[in-house]
GROMACS .gro file of C-alpha atoms in nm:
model
  445
    1MET     CA    1  -1.356   2.889  -1.462
    2PRO     CA    2  -1.700   2.755  -1.353
    3LYS     CA    3  -1.697   2.502  -1.070
    4ARG     CA    4  -1.869   2.247  -1.298
    5ASN     CA    5  -1.575   2.256  -1.539
    6ILE     CA    6  -1.317   2.233  -1.260
    7VAL     CA    7  -1.484   1.923  -1.121
    8TRP     CA    8  -1.468   1.741  -1.451
    9LEU     CA    9  -1.112   1.842  -1.513
   10ILE     CA   10  -1.033   1.620  -1.214
   11VAL     CA   11  -1.164   1.322  -1.411
   12GLY     CA   12  -0.911   1.401  -1.679
   13ALA     CA   13  -0.637   1.428  -1.416
   14VAL     CA   14  -0.723   1.086  -1.273
   15ILE     CA   15  -0.723   0.935  -1.622
   16ALA     CA   16  -0.380   1.084  -1.677
   17VAL     CA   17  -0.245   0.926  -1.358
   18LEU     CA   18  -0.395   0.588  -1.447
   19LEU     CA   19  -0.203   0.607  -1.773
   20TRP     CA   20   0.122   0.722  -1.611
   21LYS     CA   21   0.327   0.451  -1.781
   22VAL     CA   22   0.205   0.536  -2.131
   23PRO     CA   23   0.471   0.703  -2.352
   24GLU     CA   24   0.400   1.074  -2.355
   25THR     CA   25   0.354   1.140  -2.726
   26ARG     CA   26   0.102   1.390  -2.851
   27ILE     CA   27  -0.068   1.138  -3.078
   28ARG     CA   28  -0.096   0.882  -2.798
   29ARG     CA   29  -0.245   1.134  -2.554
   30ASP     CA   30  -0.498   1.254  -2.810
   31THR     CA   31  -0.604   0.895  -2.879
   32ILE     CA   32  -0.652   0.823  -2.510
   33TYR     CA   33  -0.855   1.135  -2.439
   34SER     CA   34  -1.074   1.067  -2.743
   35LYS     CA   35  -1.152   0.723  -2.599
   36PHE     CA   36  -1.270   0.884  -2.275
   37SER     CA   37  -1.474   1.157  -2.442
   38PRO     CA   38  -1.798   0.955  -2.390
   39LEU     CA   39  -1.748   1.000  -2.016
   40LEU     CA   40  -1.763   1.377  -2.049
   41ASP     CA   41  -2.057   1.352  -2.289
   42VAL     CA   42  -2.248   1.138  -2.038
   43HIS     CA   43  -2.190   1.409  -1.781
   44VAL     CA   44  -2.328   1.672  -2.017
   45GLN     CA   45  -2.638   1.461  -2.090
   46VAL     CA   46  -2.701   1.391  -1.720
   47ALA     CA   47  -2.659   1.755  -1.625
   48LYS     CA   48  -2.891   1.866  -1.903
   49HIS     CA   49  -3.167   1.605  -1.901
   50HIS     CA   50  -3.191   1.429  -1.563
   51VAL     CA   51  -3.523   1.484  -1.389
   52GLU     CA   52  -3.345   1.624  -1.082
   53GLU     CA   53  -3.043   1.846  -1.041
   54VAL     CA   54  -2.737   1.629  -0.984
   55ASP     CA   55  -2.437   1.718  -0.771
   56ASP     CA   56  -2.123   1.726  -0.984
   57GLN     CA   57  -1.908   1.609  -0.693
   58ASP     CA   58  -2.124   1.296  -0.658
   59LEU     CA   59  -2.099   1.228  -1.031
   60LEU     CA   60  -1.725   1.280  -1.022
   61ARG     CA   61  -1.675   1.046  -0.729
   62GLY     CA   62  -1.896   0.784  -0.889
   63ALA     CA   63  -1.702   0.803  -1.216
   64ILE     CA   64  -1.365   0.767  -1.044
   65ASP     CA   65  -1.478   0.491  -0.807
   66GLY     CA   66  -1.638   0.304  -1.094
   67MET     CA   67  -1.326   0.333  -1.306
   68LEU     CA   68  -1.100   0.198  -1.032
   69SER     CA   69  -1.340  -0.075  -0.920
   70ARG     CA   70  -1.328  -0.221  -1.271
   71ILE     CA   71  -0.951  -0.272  -1.236
   72ASP     CA   72  -0.930  -0.474  -0.913
   73PRO     CA   73  -1.076  -0.475  -0.560
   74TYR     CA   74  -0.779  -0.296  -0.402
   75SER     CA   75  -0.739   0.017  -0.617
   76ALA     CA   76  -0.919   0.324  -0.482
   77TYR     CA   77  -0.942   0.703  -0.488
   78PHE     CA   78  -0.896   0.927  -0.182
   79THR     CA   79  -0.956   1.290  -0.113
   80GLU     CA   80  -0.680   1.446   0.096
   81GLU     CA   81  -0.891   1.408   0.411
   82GLU     CA   82  -0.976   1.046   0.337
   83TYR     CA   83  -0.612   0.967   0.280
   84LYS     CA   84  -0.524   1.100   0.626
   85GLU     CA   85  -0.775   0.855   0.775
   86PHE     CA   86  -0.632   0.576   0.560
   87GLU     CA   87  -0.284   0.649   0.696
   88LYS     CA   88  -0.413   0.629   1.052
   89ARG     CA   89  -0.548   0.280   0.984
   90THR     CA   90  -0.215   0.162   0.845
   91GLN     CA   91  -0.029   0.305   1.146
   92GLY     CA   92  -0.215   0.079   1.386
   93ARG     CA   93  -0.461   0.312   1.563
   94PHE     CA   94  -0.793   0.437   1.430
   95SER     CA   95  -1.161   0.477   1.514
   96GLY     CA   96  -1.399   0.213   1.387
   97ILE     CA   97  -1.502  -0.145   1.461
   98GLY     CA   98  -1.167  -0.315   1.394
   99VAL     CA   99  -1.217  -0.551   1.102
  100HIS     CA  100  -1.007  -0.626   0.795
  101VAL     CA  101  -1.223  -0.664   0.485
  102ALA     CA  102  -1.185  -0.728   0.113
  103ILE     CA  103  -1.402  -0.725  -0.199
  104THR     CA  104  -1.460  -1.060  -0.369
  105PRO     CA  105  -1.609  -1.070  -0.722
  106GLY     CA  106  -1.974  -1.169  -0.719
  107HIS     CA  107  -2.000  -1.174  -0.340
  108GLY     CA  108  -1.917  -0.822  -0.227
  109LEU     CA  109  -1.762  -0.731   0.106
  110VAL     CA  110  -1.606  -1.021   0.296
  111VAL     CA  111  -1.441  -1.031   0.639
  112VAL     CA  112  -1.075  -1.129   0.611
  113SER     CA  113  -1.028  -1.117   0.987
  114PRO     CA  114  -1.154  -0.920   1.287
  115ILE     CA  115  -0.883  -0.752   1.494
  116GLU     CA  116  -0.867  -0.940   1.821
  117GLY     CA  117  -1.004  -0.745   2.115
  118SER     CA  118  -1.182  -0.497   1.883
  119PRO     CA  119  -1.557  -0.419   1.877
  120ALA     CA  120  -1.592  -0.643   1.568
  121PHE     CA  121  -1.418  -0.929   1.747
  122ARG     CA  122  -1.637  -0.892   2.056
  123ALA     CA  123  -1.942  -0.885   1.828
  124GLY     CA  124  -1.847  -1.226   1.694
  125LEU     CA  125  -1.763  -1.140   1.331
  126ARG     CA  126  -1.574  -1.424   1.164
  127THR     CA  127  -1.341  -1.478   0.871
  128ASN     CA  128  -1.542  -1.524   0.547
  129ASP     CA  129  -1.855  -1.355   0.684
  130LEU     CA  130  -2.019  -1.160   0.400
  131ILE     CA  131  -2.123  -0.806   0.493
  132THR     CA  132  -2.416  -0.757   0.257
  133HIS     CA  133  -2.536  -0.421   0.395
  134VAL     CA  134  -2.396  -0.137   0.606
  135ASP     CA  135  -2.670   0.067   0.775
  136GLY     CA  136  -2.909  -0.066   0.512
  137THR     CA  137  -2.689   0.019   0.212
  138ARG     CA  138  -2.604  -0.276  -0.012
  139THR     CA  139  -2.229  -0.335  -0.043
  140ILE     CA  140  -2.222  -0.530  -0.370
  141GLY     CA  141  -2.101  -0.296  -0.642
  142LEU     CA  142  -1.931  -0.056  -0.402
  143SER     CA  143  -1.555  -0.006  -0.386
  144LEU     CA  144  -1.356  -0.140  -0.093
  145ASP     CA  145  -1.269   0.204   0.038
  146LYS     CA  146  -1.629   0.323   0.006
  147CYS     CA  147  -1.732   0.030   0.227
  148VAL     CA  148  -1.453   0.105   0.476
  149ARG     CA  149  -1.564   0.469   0.499
  150MET     CA  150  -1.921   0.356   0.569
  151ILE     CA  151  -1.813   0.120   0.845
  152SER     CA  152  -1.565   0.359   1.007
  153GLY     CA  153  -1.676   0.646   1.226
  154GLU     CA  154  -1.635   0.838   1.547
  155PRO     CA  155  -1.607   0.654   1.882
  156ASP     CA  156  -1.934   0.573   2.060
  157THR     CA  157  -2.138   0.583   1.738
  158GLN     CA  158  -2.323   0.278   1.607
  159VAL     CA  159  -2.313   0.093   1.277
  160GLN     CA  160  -2.545  -0.188   1.173
  161LEU     CA  161  -2.403  -0.466   0.957
  162THR     CA  162  -2.610  -0.730   0.781
  163ILE     CA  163  -2.418  -1.058   0.783
  164GLN     CA  164  -2.452  -1.364   0.561
  165ARG     CA  165  -2.265  -1.653   0.725
  166SER     CA  166  -2.187  -1.993   0.581
  167GLY     CA  167  -2.400  -2.257   0.753
  168VAL     CA  168  -2.659  -1.999   0.868
  169GLU     CA  169  -2.969  -1.996   0.648
  170ASP     CA  170  -3.083  -1.635   0.688
  171PRO     CA  171  -2.884  -1.310   0.700
  172PHE     CA  172  -2.881  -1.140   1.040
  173ASP     CA  173  -2.806  -0.790   1.167
  174VAL     CA  174  -2.531  -0.699   1.411
  175THR     CA  175  -2.517  -0.354   1.570
  176ILE     CA  176  -2.168  -0.256   1.681
  177VAL     CA  177  -2.054   0.047   1.880
  178ARG     CA  178  -1.745   0.199   1.722
  179GLY     CA  179  -1.439   0.275   1.933
  180MET     CA  180  -1.068   0.347   1.915
  181VAL     CA  181  -0.892   0.041   1.778
  182ASN     CA  182  -0.532  -0.035   1.865
  183VAL     CA  183  -0.396  -0.288   1.619
  184PRO     CA  184  -0.182  -0.534   1.815
  185SER     CA  185   0.137  -0.662   1.662
  186VAL     CA  186   0.293  -0.961   1.841
  187ARG     CA  187   0.148  -1.181   2.115
  188GLY     CA  188   0.214  -1.504   2.300
  189TRP     CA  189  -0.007  -1.802   2.371
  190ALA     CA  190  -0.104  -1.714   2.730
  191ARG     CA  191  -0.111  -1.431   2.982
  192THR     CA  192   0.068  -1.464   3.313
  193ALA     CA  193  -0.065  -1.336   3.646
  194ASP     CA  194   0.104  -0.998   3.590
  195PHE     CA  195  -0.068  -0.973   3.247
  196THR     CA  196   0.253  -1.019   3.045
  197TRP     CA  197   0.270  -1.264   2.756
  198ASP     CA  198   0.408  -1.615   2.781
  199TYR     CA  199   0.594  -1.712   2.463
  200LEU     CA  200   0.711  -2.057   2.576
  201ILE     CA  201   0.431  -2.295   2.481
  202ASP     CA  202   0.616  -2.618   2.576
  203SER     CA  203   0.855  -2.558   2.864
  204GLU     CA  204   0.969  -2.919   2.880
  205MET     CA  205   1.081  -2.938   2.517
  206ARG     CA  206   1.153  -2.563   2.507
  207ILE     CA  207   0.930  -2.473   2.212
  208GLY     CA  208   0.851  -2.107   2.157
  209TYR     CA  209   0.529  -1.964   2.017
  210VAL     CA  210   0.487  -1.618   1.861
  211ARG     CA  211   0.163  -1.494   1.711
  212ILE     CA  212   0.193  -1.209   1.459
  213LEU     CA  213  -0.141  -1.036   1.414
  214SER     CA  214  -0.032  -0.772   1.162
  215PHE     CA  215   0.282  -0.632   1.004
  216GLU     CA  216   0.283  -0.271   1.123
  217GLY     CA  217   0.560  -0.020   1.186
  218ARG     CA  218   0.702  -0.188   1.501
  219THR     CA  219   0.625  -0.551   1.426
  220ALA     CA  220   0.976  -0.658   1.322
  221GLU     CA  221   1.135  -0.479   1.618
  222ASP     CA  222   0.890  -0.631   1.868
  223PHE     CA  223   0.935  -0.973   1.708
  224ARG     CA  224   1.315  -0.952   1.729
  225GLU     CA  225   1.308  -0.863   2.100
  226ILE     CA  226   1.078  -1.156   2.179
  227VAL     CA  227   1.263  -1.417   1.973
  228ASP     CA  228   1.601  -1.292   2.095
  229ASP     CA  229   1.478  -1.363   2.447
  230LEU     CA  230   1.348  -1.707   2.348
  231TYR     CA  231   1.689  -1.798   2.206
  232ASN     CA  232   1.905  -1.635   2.474
  233GLN     CA  233   1.705  -1.687   2.794
  234HIS     CA  234   1.506  -2.002   2.719
  235GLN     CA  235   1.746  -2.174   2.478
  236ILE     CA  236   1.455  -2.284   2.261
  237ARG     CA  237   1.483  -2.602   2.058
  238GLY     CA  238   1.187  -2.528   1.831
  239LEU     CA  239   0.956  -2.243   1.730
  240ILE     CA  240   0.597  -2.199   1.610
  241LEU     CA  241   0.495  -1.885   1.422
  242ASP     CA  242   0.122  -1.814   1.398
  243VAL     CA  243  -0.005  -1.580   1.125
  244ARG     CA  244  -0.364  -1.704   1.120
  245ASP     CA  245  -0.612  -1.422   1.059
  246ASN     CA  246  -0.320  -1.187   0.986
  247PRO     CA  247  -0.430  -0.970   0.690
  248GLY     CA  248  -0.077  -0.849   0.608
  249GLY     CA  249   0.075  -0.503   0.627
  250LEU     CA  250   0.412  -0.352   0.545
  251LEU     CA  251   0.646  -0.537   0.310
  252SER     CA  252   0.952  -0.402   0.490
  253GLU     CA  253   0.840  -0.562   0.818
  254VAL     CA  254   0.778  -0.910   0.680
  255VAL     CA  255   1.106  -0.907   0.486
  256GLU     CA  256   1.294  -0.818   0.805
  257ILE     CA  257   1.127  -1.103   0.995
  258ALA     CA  258   1.187  -1.357   0.717
  259ASP     CA  259   1.551  -1.245   0.705
  260ARG     CA  260   1.590  -1.375   1.062
  261PHE     CA  261   1.540  -1.733   0.943
  262ILE     CA  262   1.670  -1.740   0.585
  263THR     CA  263   2.047  -1.728   0.546
  264GLU     CA  264   2.072  -1.650   0.176
  265GLY     CA  265   1.876  -1.617  -0.144
  266LEU     CA  266   1.546  -1.461  -0.237
  267ILE     CA  267   1.276  -1.382   0.019
  268VAL     CA  268   1.024  -1.231  -0.222
  269SER     CA  269   1.020  -1.028  -0.540
  270THR     CA  270   0.775  -0.781  -0.691
  271LYS     CA  271   0.708  -0.736  -1.061
  272GLY     CA  272   0.479  -0.505  -1.251
  273ARG     CA  273   0.353  -0.508  -1.607
  274GLU     CA  274   0.660  -0.343  -1.757
  275ALA     CA  275   0.912  -0.278  -1.480
  276PRO     CA  276   1.182  -0.540  -1.411
  277PRO     CA  277   1.149  -0.757  -1.097
  278VAL     CA  278   1.256  -0.605  -0.766
  279PRO     CA  279   1.417  -0.876  -0.547
  280TYR     CA  280   1.436  -0.875  -0.167
  281ARG     CA  281   1.720  -1.100  -0.052
  282ALA     CA  282   1.830  -1.248   0.278
  283ASN     CA  283   2.136  -1.139   0.473
  284ALA     CA  284   2.310  -1.430   0.645
  285GLN     CA  285   2.435  -1.205   0.927
  286ASN     CA  286   2.079  -1.150   1.051
  287ALA     CA  287   1.972  -1.515   1.077
  288TYR     CA  288   1.897  -1.699   1.401
  289PRO     CA  289   2.049  -2.044   1.461
  290ARG     CA  290   1.847  -2.307   1.277
  291ARG     CA  291   1.570  -2.473   1.481
  292PRO     CA  292   1.270  -2.689   1.385
  293MET     CA  293   0.983  -2.460   1.290
  294ALA     CA  294   0.618  -2.464   1.189
  295ILE     CA  295   0.406  -2.173   1.069
  296LEU     CA  296   0.028  -2.167   1.115
  297VAL     CA  297  -0.198  -2.020   0.843
  298ASN     CA  298  -0.568  -2.011   0.758
  299ALA     CA  299  -0.810  -1.841   0.519
  300GLY     CA  300  -0.756  -1.513   0.702
  301SER     CA  301  -0.381  -1.514   0.634
  302ALA     CA  302  -0.320  -1.267   0.352
  303SER     CA  303  -0.052  -1.066   0.175
  304ALA     CA  304   0.255  -1.030   0.402
  305SER     CA  305   0.148  -1.340   0.599
  306GLU     CA  306   0.153  -1.541   0.277
  307ILE     CA  307   0.495  -1.400   0.188
  308LEU     CA  308   0.637  -1.515   0.522
  309ALA     CA  309   0.482  -1.862   0.501
  310GLY     CA  310   0.583  -1.907   0.138
  311ALA     CA  311   0.941  -1.791   0.187
  312LEU     CA  312   0.999  -2.012   0.492
  313ARG     CA  313   0.845  -2.307   0.309
  314ASP     CA  314   1.044  -2.256  -0.012
  315HIS     CA  315   1.372  -2.234   0.179
  316GLY     CA  316   1.292  -2.547   0.379
  317ARG     CA  317   1.283  -2.348   0.704
  318ALA     CA  318   0.931  -2.423   0.823
  319VAL     CA  319   0.644  -2.665   0.777
  320VAL     CA  320   0.318  -2.487   0.687
  321VAL     CA  321   0.017  -2.607   0.891
  322GLY     CA  322  -0.351  -2.512   0.873
  323GLU     CA  323  -0.577  -2.407   0.586
  324ARG     CA  324  -0.525  -2.257   0.240
  325THR     CA  325  -0.447  -1.887   0.270
  326PHE     CA  326  -0.649  -1.595   0.136
  327GLY     CA  327  -0.453  -1.531  -0.186
  328LYS     CA  328  -0.386  -1.157  -0.176
  329GLY     CA  329  -0.048  -1.106  -0.339
  330SER     CA  330  -0.063  -0.763  -0.500
  331VAL     CA  331   0.123  -0.439  -0.431
  332GLN     CA  332  -0.053  -0.103  -0.411
  333LYS     CA  333   0.119   0.233  -0.449
  334ILE     CA  334  -0.014   0.577  -0.364
  335LEU     CA  335  -0.008   0.817  -0.659
  336GLN     CA  336  -0.088   1.188  -0.650
  337VAL     CA  337  -0.354   1.312  -0.889
  338GLU     CA  338  -0.246   1.619  -1.085
  339ASN     CA  339  -0.300   1.963  -0.930
  340ASN     CA  340  -0.352   1.813  -0.581
  341HIS     CA  341  -0.695   1.673  -0.669
  342GLY     CA  342  -0.663   1.377  -0.434
  343LEU     CA  343  -0.471   1.051  -0.452
  344ILE     CA  344  -0.523   0.702  -0.589
  345LYS     CA  345  -0.416   0.371  -0.442
  346LEU     CA  346  -0.328   0.167  -0.748
  347THR     CA  347  -0.225  -0.196  -0.786
  348THR     CA  348   0.108  -0.182  -0.970
  349GLU     CA  349   0.283  -0.513  -0.899
  350TYR     CA  350   0.241  -0.873  -0.785
  351TYR     CA  351   0.442  -1.060  -0.523
  352TYR     CA  352   0.637  -1.367  -0.632
  353LEU     CA  353   0.769  -1.630  -0.390
  354PRO     CA  354   1.126  -1.765  -0.408
  355ASN     CA  355   1.010  -2.060  -0.621
  356GLY     CA  356   0.859  -1.818  -0.874
  357GLU     CA  357   0.500  -1.882  -0.768
  358ARG     CA  358   0.251  -1.594  -0.777
  359ILE     CA  359   0.017  -1.630  -0.482
  360HIS     CA  360  -0.244  -1.374  -0.590
  361GLY     CA  361  -0.581  -1.538  -0.639
  362LYS     CA  362  -0.451  -1.880  -0.535
  363GLY     CA  363  -0.312  -1.863  -0.184
  364ILE     CA  364  -0.076  -2.114  -0.028
  365ALA     CA  365  -0.173  -2.475   0.039
  366PRO     CA  366  -0.032  -2.600   0.373
  367ASP     CA  367   0.198  -2.901   0.399
  368HIS     CA  368  -0.033  -3.031   0.673
  369ILE     CA  369  -0.397  -2.941   0.596
  370ILE     CA  370  -0.614  -2.910   0.908
  371ASP     CA  371  -0.958  -2.761   0.838
  372LEU     CA  372  -1.162  -2.650   1.139
  373THR     CA  373  -1.539  -2.689   1.163
  374PRO     CA  374  -1.756  -2.382   1.237
  375ASP     CA  375  -1.814  -2.510   1.591
  376GLU     CA  376  -1.441  -2.552   1.643
  377ARG     CA  377  -1.384  -2.195   1.525
  378THR     CA  378  -1.641  -2.061   1.769
  379ARG     CA  379  -1.489  -2.245   2.066
  380LEU     CA  380  -1.142  -2.141   1.955
  381LEU     CA  381  -1.239  -1.774   1.930
  382GLU     CA  382  -1.400  -1.786   2.273
  383SER     CA  383  -1.086  -1.932   2.426
  384TRP     CA  384  -0.859  -1.678   2.254
  385MET     CA  385  -1.092  -1.397   2.359
  386ALA     CA  386  -1.065  -1.501   2.722
  387VAL     CA  387  -0.687  -1.484   2.696
  388TYR     CA  388  -0.664  -1.159   2.500
  389SER     CA  389  -0.919  -0.937   2.668
  390ALA     CA  390  -1.084  -1.140   2.945
  391THR     CA  391  -1.418  -1.089   2.769
  392ARG     CA  392  -1.584  -1.390   2.610
  393LEU     CA  393  -1.769  -1.365   2.280
  394PRO     CA  394  -2.143  -1.296   2.305
  395THR     CA  395  -2.362  -1.602   2.259
  396THR     CA  396  -2.620  -1.416   2.047
  397THR     CA  397  -2.598  -1.146   1.786
  398GLN     CA  398  -2.804  -0.916   2.009
  399ALA     CA  399  -2.528  -0.930   2.269
  400ALA     CA  400  -2.299  -0.752   2.026
  401THR     CA  401  -2.449  -0.419   2.133
  402SER     CA  402  -2.345  -0.473   2.494
  403SER     CA  403  -2.067  -0.256   2.635
  404ALA     CA  404  -2.010  -0.445   2.960
  405PRO     CA  405  -1.665  -0.370   3.103
  406ALA     CA  406  -1.395  -0.635   3.085
  407THR     CA  407  -1.273  -0.795   3.404
  408GLU     CA  408  -0.905  -0.824   3.488
  409PRO     CA  409  -0.790  -1.186   3.474
  410ALA     CA  410  -0.564  -1.338   3.735
  411GLU     CA  411  -0.406  -1.571   3.483
  412GLU     CA  412  -0.539  -1.681   3.145
  413ARG     CA  413  -0.397  -1.976   2.958
  414PHE     CA  414  -0.524  -2.079   2.618
  415GLU     CA  415  -0.674  -2.427   2.602
  416ILE     CA  416  -0.438  -2.582   2.347
  417THR     CA  417  -0.644  -2.897   2.295
  418LEU     CA  418  -0.924  -2.686   2.142
  419ASP     CA  419  -0.692  -2.592   1.856
  420ARG     CA  420  -0.623  -2.891   1.630
  421GLN     CA  421  -0.409  -2.676   1.401
  422LEU     CA  422  -0.185  -2.566   1.686
  423MET     CA  423  -0.167  -2.923   1.818
  424GLU     CA  424  -0.053  -3.041   1.475
  425ALA     CA  425   0.213  -2.770   1.462
  426LEU     CA  426   0.335  -2.874   1.807
  427ASN     CA  427   0.351  -3.238   1.700
  428VAL     CA  428   0.547  -3.144   1.387
  429VAL     CA  429   0.806  -2.945   1.583
  430ARG     CA  430   0.829  -3.206   1.861
  431ALA     CA  431   0.890  -3.481   1.606
  432GLN     CA  432   1.168  -3.281   1.441
  433ILE     CA  433   1.332  -3.218   1.778
  434GLU     CA  434   1.315  -3.586   1.872
  435THR     CA  435   1.435  -3.704   1.530
  436PRO     CA  436   1.680  -3.446   1.395
  437GLN     CA  437   1.692  -3.432   1.017
  438GLU     CA  438   1.935  -3.286   0.771
  439PRO     CA  439   1.840  -2.928   0.675
  440VAL     CA  440   1.622  -2.910   0.365
  441PRO     CA  441   1.808  -2.692   0.115
  442GLY     CA  442   1.498  -2.542  -0.045
  443VAL     CA  443   1.543  -2.290  -0.325
  444ASN     CA  444   1.823  -2.041  -0.356
  445PRO     CA  445   1.760  -1.827  -0.661
   0.00000   0.00000   0.00000
């Protein structure tokens, strides 16, 4: 069979996978394929009449990417090789600049959060920065995974991003040197002299602090070890969880963490268009003793972070402090295209909180709303950067190209007073410790 025909058979295979829930009757299949016949006719017309010879693989990829981009920002097609790279990113180590991004309708590629300590973080990228161009290529109209492939690359290579930032009149370029990115999982609020993390933010009142930066394969295990120590060694009386700028991750990890604080009932459920809801429930045997808690969120808190904040709020286990969250509450599954012609990442379900609320497109509004100004964010990032990697953020965009080595700190302690959101969370937990209240029952569906 000619290569041209094989290429366009893949389009049919992708269409078949996209319609995997459709009843497999002959009449139904014939109707569907007749609806997509214009796609094949367009290919014939392009191949026959375009002024230049067109690569069938490019046309195929454009057709598939266009089809999936019309569904939602998170569905995407992968070749086998691209999927291997995608898996590396989800496992917590990959080559690139270290930034979580999303597609927003009408605006294009937006920064959800830079990974702390990464090249993107050192370059000063911020949550809600719009990446309008990558190496001169406009991002509006491109799929999310196409943009990710453009930004990613081998270590020690450069990529130029054009940034449109709120409060800055003109777009500006940032050149970043790619490198190996290790996605951190759990951190404390300060580094000690031996470079270990300090998780006790208020030693006098014995309040713990745990920052979860992503929900990867070891997050729940690392979290359990840290919080076990806070309970057993420090006898904590209160706890602050920080999921600001946490873009999410694995559902299994966030459910396991939530299960440590919720004694019974629903943590989260997923539901698709036709399938019945799939509930994830708490196990009372796993729960820590009840302590006053607050959880910090902001616009960079997405997906699994929103599940954790929403579940703890709905069960009356934590007060939510900060800014409205991102609003990414959809589930993607990987589906194989027929005859091993690649894979698609397809949105198949939405997340629903214990109170029945769907967070997708809305996010979670905090109980205590504390919005930071752009200047506050900059000072806050600089202070966190000093703690995390002993390298302060560059003061100009040109400094983003610098590869000056980091210096080893003797002891770095985060300046808490710079962070009004964290101060509010501390005040909330301190007040609950000083004035014990009856447990709030919350929901228990």
